[in-house]
Each structure stands twice: as C-alpha cells, then as structure tokens.
PDB file of C-alpha atoms in Angstrom:
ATOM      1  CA  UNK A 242     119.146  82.167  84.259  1.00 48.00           C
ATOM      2  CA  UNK A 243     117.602  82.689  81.172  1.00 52.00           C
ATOM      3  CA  UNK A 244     116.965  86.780  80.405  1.00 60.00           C
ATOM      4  CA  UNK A 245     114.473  86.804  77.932  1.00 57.00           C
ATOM      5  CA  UNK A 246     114.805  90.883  76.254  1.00 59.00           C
ATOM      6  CA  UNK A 247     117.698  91.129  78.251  1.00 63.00           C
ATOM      7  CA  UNK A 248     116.165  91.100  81.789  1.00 67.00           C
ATOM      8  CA  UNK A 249     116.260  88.442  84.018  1.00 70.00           C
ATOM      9  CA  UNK A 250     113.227  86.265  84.461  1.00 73.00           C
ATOM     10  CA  UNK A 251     113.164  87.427  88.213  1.00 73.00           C
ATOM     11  CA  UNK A 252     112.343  91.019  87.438  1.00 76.00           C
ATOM     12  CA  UNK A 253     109.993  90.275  84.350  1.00 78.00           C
ATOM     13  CA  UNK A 254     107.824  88.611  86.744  1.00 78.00           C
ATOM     14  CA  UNK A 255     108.088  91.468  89.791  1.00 82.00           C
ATOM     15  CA  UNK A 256     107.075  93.817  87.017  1.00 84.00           C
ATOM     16  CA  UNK A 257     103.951  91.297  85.757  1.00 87.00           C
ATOM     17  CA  UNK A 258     102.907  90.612  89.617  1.00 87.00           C
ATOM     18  CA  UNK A 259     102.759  94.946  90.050  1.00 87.00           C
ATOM     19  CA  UNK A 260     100.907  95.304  87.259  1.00 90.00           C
ATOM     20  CA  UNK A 261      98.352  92.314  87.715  1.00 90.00           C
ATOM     21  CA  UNK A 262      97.601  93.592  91.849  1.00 89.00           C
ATOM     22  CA  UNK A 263      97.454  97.379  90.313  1.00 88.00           C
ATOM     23  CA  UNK A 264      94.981  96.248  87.503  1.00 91.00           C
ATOM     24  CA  UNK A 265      92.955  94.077  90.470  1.00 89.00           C
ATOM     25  CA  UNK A 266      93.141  96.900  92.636  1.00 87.00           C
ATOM     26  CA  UNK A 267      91.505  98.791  90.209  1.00 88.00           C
ATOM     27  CA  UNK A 268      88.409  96.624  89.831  1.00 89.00           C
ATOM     28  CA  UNK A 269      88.365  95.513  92.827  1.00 86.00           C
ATOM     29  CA  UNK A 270      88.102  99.545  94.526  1.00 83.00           C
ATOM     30  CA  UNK A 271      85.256 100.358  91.923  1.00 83.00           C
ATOM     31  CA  UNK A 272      83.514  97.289  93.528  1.00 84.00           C
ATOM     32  CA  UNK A 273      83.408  99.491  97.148  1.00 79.00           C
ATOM     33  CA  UNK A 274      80.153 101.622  98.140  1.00 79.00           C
ATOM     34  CA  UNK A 275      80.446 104.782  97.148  1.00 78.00           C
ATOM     35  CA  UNK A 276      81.361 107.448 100.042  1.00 76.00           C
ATOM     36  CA  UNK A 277      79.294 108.247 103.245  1.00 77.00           C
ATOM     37  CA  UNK A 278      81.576 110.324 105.200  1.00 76.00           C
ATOM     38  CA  UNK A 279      84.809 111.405 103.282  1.00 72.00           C
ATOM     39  CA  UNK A 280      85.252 112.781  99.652  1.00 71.00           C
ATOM     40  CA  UNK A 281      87.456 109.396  98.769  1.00 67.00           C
ATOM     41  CA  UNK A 282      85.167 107.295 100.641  1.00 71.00           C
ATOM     42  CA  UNK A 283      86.795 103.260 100.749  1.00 75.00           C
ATOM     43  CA  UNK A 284      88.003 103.330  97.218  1.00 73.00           C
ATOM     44  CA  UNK A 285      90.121 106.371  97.981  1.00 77.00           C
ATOM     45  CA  UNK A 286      93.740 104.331  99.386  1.00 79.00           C
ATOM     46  CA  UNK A 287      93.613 101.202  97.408  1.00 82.00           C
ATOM     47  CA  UNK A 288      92.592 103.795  93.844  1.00 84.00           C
ATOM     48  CA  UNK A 289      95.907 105.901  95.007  1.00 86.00           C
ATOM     49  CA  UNK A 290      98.048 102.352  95.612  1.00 87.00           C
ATOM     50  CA  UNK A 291      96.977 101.377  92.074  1.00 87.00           C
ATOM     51  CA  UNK A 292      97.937 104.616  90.335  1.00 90.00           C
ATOM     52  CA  UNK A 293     101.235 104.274  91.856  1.00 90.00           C
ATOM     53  CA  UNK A 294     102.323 100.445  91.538  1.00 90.00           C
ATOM     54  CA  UNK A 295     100.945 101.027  87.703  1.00 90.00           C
ATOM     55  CA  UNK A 296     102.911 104.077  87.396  1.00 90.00           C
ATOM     56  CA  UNK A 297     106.298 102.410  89.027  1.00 89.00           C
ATOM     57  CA  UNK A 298     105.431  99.816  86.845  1.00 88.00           C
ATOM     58  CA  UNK A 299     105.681 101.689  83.866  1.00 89.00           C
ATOM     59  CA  UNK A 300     108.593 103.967  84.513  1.00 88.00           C
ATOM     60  CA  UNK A 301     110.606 100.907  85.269  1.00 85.00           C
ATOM     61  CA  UNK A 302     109.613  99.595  81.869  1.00 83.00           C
ATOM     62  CA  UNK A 303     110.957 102.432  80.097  1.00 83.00           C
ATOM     63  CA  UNK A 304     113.712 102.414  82.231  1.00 82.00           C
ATOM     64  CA  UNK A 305     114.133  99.257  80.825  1.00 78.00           C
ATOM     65  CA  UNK A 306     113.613  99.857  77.376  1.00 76.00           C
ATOM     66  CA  UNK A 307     116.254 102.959  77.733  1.00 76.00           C
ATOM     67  CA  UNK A 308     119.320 100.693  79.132  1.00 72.00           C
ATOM     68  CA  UNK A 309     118.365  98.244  76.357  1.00 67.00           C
ATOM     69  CA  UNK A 310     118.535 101.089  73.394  1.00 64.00           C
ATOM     70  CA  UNK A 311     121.701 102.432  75.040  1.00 61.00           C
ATOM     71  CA  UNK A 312     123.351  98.817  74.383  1.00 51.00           C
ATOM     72  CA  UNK A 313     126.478 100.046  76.668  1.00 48.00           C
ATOM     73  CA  UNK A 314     128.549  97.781  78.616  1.00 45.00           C
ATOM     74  CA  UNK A 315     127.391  98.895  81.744  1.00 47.00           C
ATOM     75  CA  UNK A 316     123.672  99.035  81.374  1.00 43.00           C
ATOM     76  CA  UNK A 317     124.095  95.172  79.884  1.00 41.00           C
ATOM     77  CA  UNK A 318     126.149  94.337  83.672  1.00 42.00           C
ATOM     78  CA  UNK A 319     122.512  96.410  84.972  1.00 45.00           C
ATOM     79  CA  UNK A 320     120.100  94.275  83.483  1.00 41.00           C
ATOM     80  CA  UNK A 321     122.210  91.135  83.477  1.00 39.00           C
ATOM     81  CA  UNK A 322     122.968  90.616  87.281  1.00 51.00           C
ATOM     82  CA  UNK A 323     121.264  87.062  88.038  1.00 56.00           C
ATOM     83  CA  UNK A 324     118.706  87.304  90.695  1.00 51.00           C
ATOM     84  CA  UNK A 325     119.946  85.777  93.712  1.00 67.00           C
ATOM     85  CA  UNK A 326     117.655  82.734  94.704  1.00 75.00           C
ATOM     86  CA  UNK A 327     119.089  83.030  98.434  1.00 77.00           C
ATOM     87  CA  UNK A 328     117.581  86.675  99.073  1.00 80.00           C
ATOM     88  CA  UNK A 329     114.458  85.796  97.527  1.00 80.00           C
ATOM     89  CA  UNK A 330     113.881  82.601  99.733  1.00 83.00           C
ATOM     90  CA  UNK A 331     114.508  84.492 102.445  1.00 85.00           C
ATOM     91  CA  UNK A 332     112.958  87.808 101.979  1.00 87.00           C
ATOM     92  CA  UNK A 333     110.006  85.611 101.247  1.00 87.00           C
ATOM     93  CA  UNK A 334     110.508  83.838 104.915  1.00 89.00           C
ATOM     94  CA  UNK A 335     110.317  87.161 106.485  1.00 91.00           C
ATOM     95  CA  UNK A 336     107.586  88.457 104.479  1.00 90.00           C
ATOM     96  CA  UNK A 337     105.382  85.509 105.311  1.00 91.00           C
ATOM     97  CA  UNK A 338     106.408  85.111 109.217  1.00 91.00           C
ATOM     98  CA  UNK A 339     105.623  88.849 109.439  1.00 90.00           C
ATOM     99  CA  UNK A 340     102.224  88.387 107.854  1.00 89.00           C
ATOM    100  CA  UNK A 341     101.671  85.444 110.355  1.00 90.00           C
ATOM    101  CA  UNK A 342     103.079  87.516 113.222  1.00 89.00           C
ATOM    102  CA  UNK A 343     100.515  90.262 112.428  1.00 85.00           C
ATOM    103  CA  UNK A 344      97.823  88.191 112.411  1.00 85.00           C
ATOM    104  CA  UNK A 345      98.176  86.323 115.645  1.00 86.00           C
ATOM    105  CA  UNK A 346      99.208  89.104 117.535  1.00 77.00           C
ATOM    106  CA  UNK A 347     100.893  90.171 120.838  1.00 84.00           C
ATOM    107  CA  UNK A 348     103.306  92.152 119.465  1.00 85.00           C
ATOM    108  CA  UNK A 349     102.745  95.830 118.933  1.00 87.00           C
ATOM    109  CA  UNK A 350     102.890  96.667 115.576  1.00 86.00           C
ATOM    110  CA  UNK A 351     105.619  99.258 115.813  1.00 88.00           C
ATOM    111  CA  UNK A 352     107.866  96.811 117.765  1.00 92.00           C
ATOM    112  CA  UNK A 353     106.952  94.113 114.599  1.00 91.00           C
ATOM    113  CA  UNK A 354     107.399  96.355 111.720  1.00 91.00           C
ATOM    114  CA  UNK A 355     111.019  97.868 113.112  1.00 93.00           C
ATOM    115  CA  UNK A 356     111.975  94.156 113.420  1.00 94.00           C
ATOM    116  CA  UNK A 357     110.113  93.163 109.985  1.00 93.00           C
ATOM    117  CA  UNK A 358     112.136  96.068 108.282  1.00 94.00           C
ATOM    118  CA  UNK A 359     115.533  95.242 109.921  1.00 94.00           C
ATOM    119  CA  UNK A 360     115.550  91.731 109.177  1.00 93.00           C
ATOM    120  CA  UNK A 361     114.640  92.870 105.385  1.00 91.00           C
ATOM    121  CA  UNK A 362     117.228  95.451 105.470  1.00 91.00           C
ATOM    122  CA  UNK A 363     120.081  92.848 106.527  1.00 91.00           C
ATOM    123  CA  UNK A 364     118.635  90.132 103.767  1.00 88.00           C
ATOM    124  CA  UNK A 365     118.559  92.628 101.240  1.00 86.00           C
ATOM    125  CA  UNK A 366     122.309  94.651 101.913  1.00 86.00           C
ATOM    126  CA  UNK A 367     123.346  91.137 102.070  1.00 82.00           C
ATOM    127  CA  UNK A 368     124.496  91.541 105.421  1.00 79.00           C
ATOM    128  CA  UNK A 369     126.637  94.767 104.878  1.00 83.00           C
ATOM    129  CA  UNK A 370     127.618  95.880 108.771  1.00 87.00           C
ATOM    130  CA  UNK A 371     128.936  99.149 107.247  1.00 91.00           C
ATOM    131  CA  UNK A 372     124.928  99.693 106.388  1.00 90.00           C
ATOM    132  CA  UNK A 373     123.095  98.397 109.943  1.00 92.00           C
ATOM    133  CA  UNK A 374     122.988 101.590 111.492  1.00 92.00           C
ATOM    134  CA  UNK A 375     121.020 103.322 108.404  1.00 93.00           C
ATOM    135  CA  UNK A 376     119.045  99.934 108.236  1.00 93.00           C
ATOM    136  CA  UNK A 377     118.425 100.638 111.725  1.00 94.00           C
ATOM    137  CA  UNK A 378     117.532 104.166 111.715  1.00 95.00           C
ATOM    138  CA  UNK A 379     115.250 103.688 108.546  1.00 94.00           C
ATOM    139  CA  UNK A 380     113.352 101.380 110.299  1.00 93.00           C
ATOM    140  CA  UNK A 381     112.775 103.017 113.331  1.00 94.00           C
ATOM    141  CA  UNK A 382     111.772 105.731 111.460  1.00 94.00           C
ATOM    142  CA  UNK A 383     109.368 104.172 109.023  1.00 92.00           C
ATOM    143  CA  UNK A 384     107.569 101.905 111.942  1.00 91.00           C
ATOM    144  CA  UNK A 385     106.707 104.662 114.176  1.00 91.00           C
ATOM    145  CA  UNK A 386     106.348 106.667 111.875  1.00 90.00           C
ATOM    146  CA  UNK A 387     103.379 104.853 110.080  1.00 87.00           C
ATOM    147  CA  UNK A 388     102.524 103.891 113.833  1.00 87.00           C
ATOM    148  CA  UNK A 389     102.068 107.231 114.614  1.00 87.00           C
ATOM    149  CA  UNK A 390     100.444 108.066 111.292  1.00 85.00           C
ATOM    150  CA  UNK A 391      98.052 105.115 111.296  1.00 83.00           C
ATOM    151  CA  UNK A 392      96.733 105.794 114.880  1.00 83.00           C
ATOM    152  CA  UNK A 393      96.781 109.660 115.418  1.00 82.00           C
ATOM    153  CA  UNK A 394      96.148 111.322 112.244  1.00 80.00           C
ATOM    154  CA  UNK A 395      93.864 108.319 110.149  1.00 79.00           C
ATOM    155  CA  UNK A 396      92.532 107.054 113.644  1.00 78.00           C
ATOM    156  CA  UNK A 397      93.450 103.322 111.783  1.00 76.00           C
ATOM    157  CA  UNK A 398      93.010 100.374 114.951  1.00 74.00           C
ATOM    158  CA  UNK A 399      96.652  98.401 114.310  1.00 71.00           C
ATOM    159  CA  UNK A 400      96.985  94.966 115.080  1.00 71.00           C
ATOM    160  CA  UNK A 401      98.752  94.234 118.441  1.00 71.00           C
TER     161      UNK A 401
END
C-alpha cells in the first residue's frame, strides 16, 4: 500500500471522511430553526458531534505529525502497519446490515446494538478469545446504557 507522508492511504482517508461530515455537520446544523423549547434547540447534538469529530480530527493529525518528527523505529512500525482490507470489508458488512436492521425493525434496539457492537468487537480484535468477555461486557454496557439514556433521560423514541 502506498503511504503517502508516511501514513497509509487507509487512515488519510478516515481522517478526510471526519473532517468532511464535521465541516457538513456544521452547515448543515446552522441550517435548523432556531430553538423553541431548549437553550440548544435542534442544532445543539449535531453542533457538539462536529466540535468533537473536528477536534479528534485534529489531535490525530498532530499526533501524526509528532511520530513523523520523532523519525524512531517504532513510531515508523506505528504509522506503517498496512490496513487490513479483510477488517474493513467486514466491519463495513456489519455496519451496513446494522443500519438495515435498524431500519426495518423488530428488534429492540438494545438487543441490536449489543449484537452490532459484539460482532464489531470480534472483527476488530481479530477474533482474540482472550478479549470476548471485555468485548462482551463493553457492549452490554454501551447498548443499555445509551438505551437507557436515549429513552429515560432525553425521552428519544428508538427504533424497535
């Protein structure tokens, strides 16, 4: 794979795609009505999403530009691990039958998210058993978690 700057094409274009949905994001919440019933009104969530895929965005970048500077063996293995077409396709696979899942329905969201998570978990740990039960507990955790989060405190309807 070719690394242009050092970096592999794989995360030059994760980095691009954050910045590009922050910076649409951006214009897209100063598009929304301005508030009726809350201080942050409808541009509140996807204004705070923004800030923080921009800001990830550019910490990693000077993360980036740090390893490079430090030109040390080990920061070169860092940046120069190819990106593994096999995790991608199927992260990707999951991603989209998730999305699909949520949108037809009959399965509770917290039940589809612990599964959604899992399945990511065991694609991206590459299958580790050592790491299932923290995959497992994280996911747990994070589904009904947000579940609970979602319905009881933001009064959000989930899809079921």
């Amino acid at each position: 794979m070719s690394k242009p700057f050092g970096v592999s094409i794989g995360e030059l274009g994760s980095l691009s795609l954050l910045i590009v949905t922050g910076i649409l994001l951006l214009i897209g919440s100063a598009q929304l009505p301005p508030p009726e019933f809350d201080p942050l009104g409808p541009a509140g969530m996807p204004r705070y999403i923004a800030f923080i895929l921009l800001g990830l965005s550019v910490f990693r970048i000077f993360s980036l530009l740090r390893d490079r500077n430090a030109s040390t063996e080990s920061s070169a293995q860092k940046l120069g691990e190819p990106m593994e077409i096999g995790k991608f396709t199927w992260s990707s696979g999951i991603v989209a039958a998730y999305l699909v899942a949520l949108t037809v329905g009959g399965i509770p969201f917290s039940f589809l998210s612990c599964a959604f998570l899992v399945a990511l978990g065991v694609v991206m740990t590459g299958g580790a058993k050592r790491k299932l039960p923290i995959i497992v507990a994280i996911a747990v955790t994070i589904s009904f978690g947000l579940t609970y989060i979602f319905t009881e405190l933001l009064t959000v309807v989930l899809p079921e």
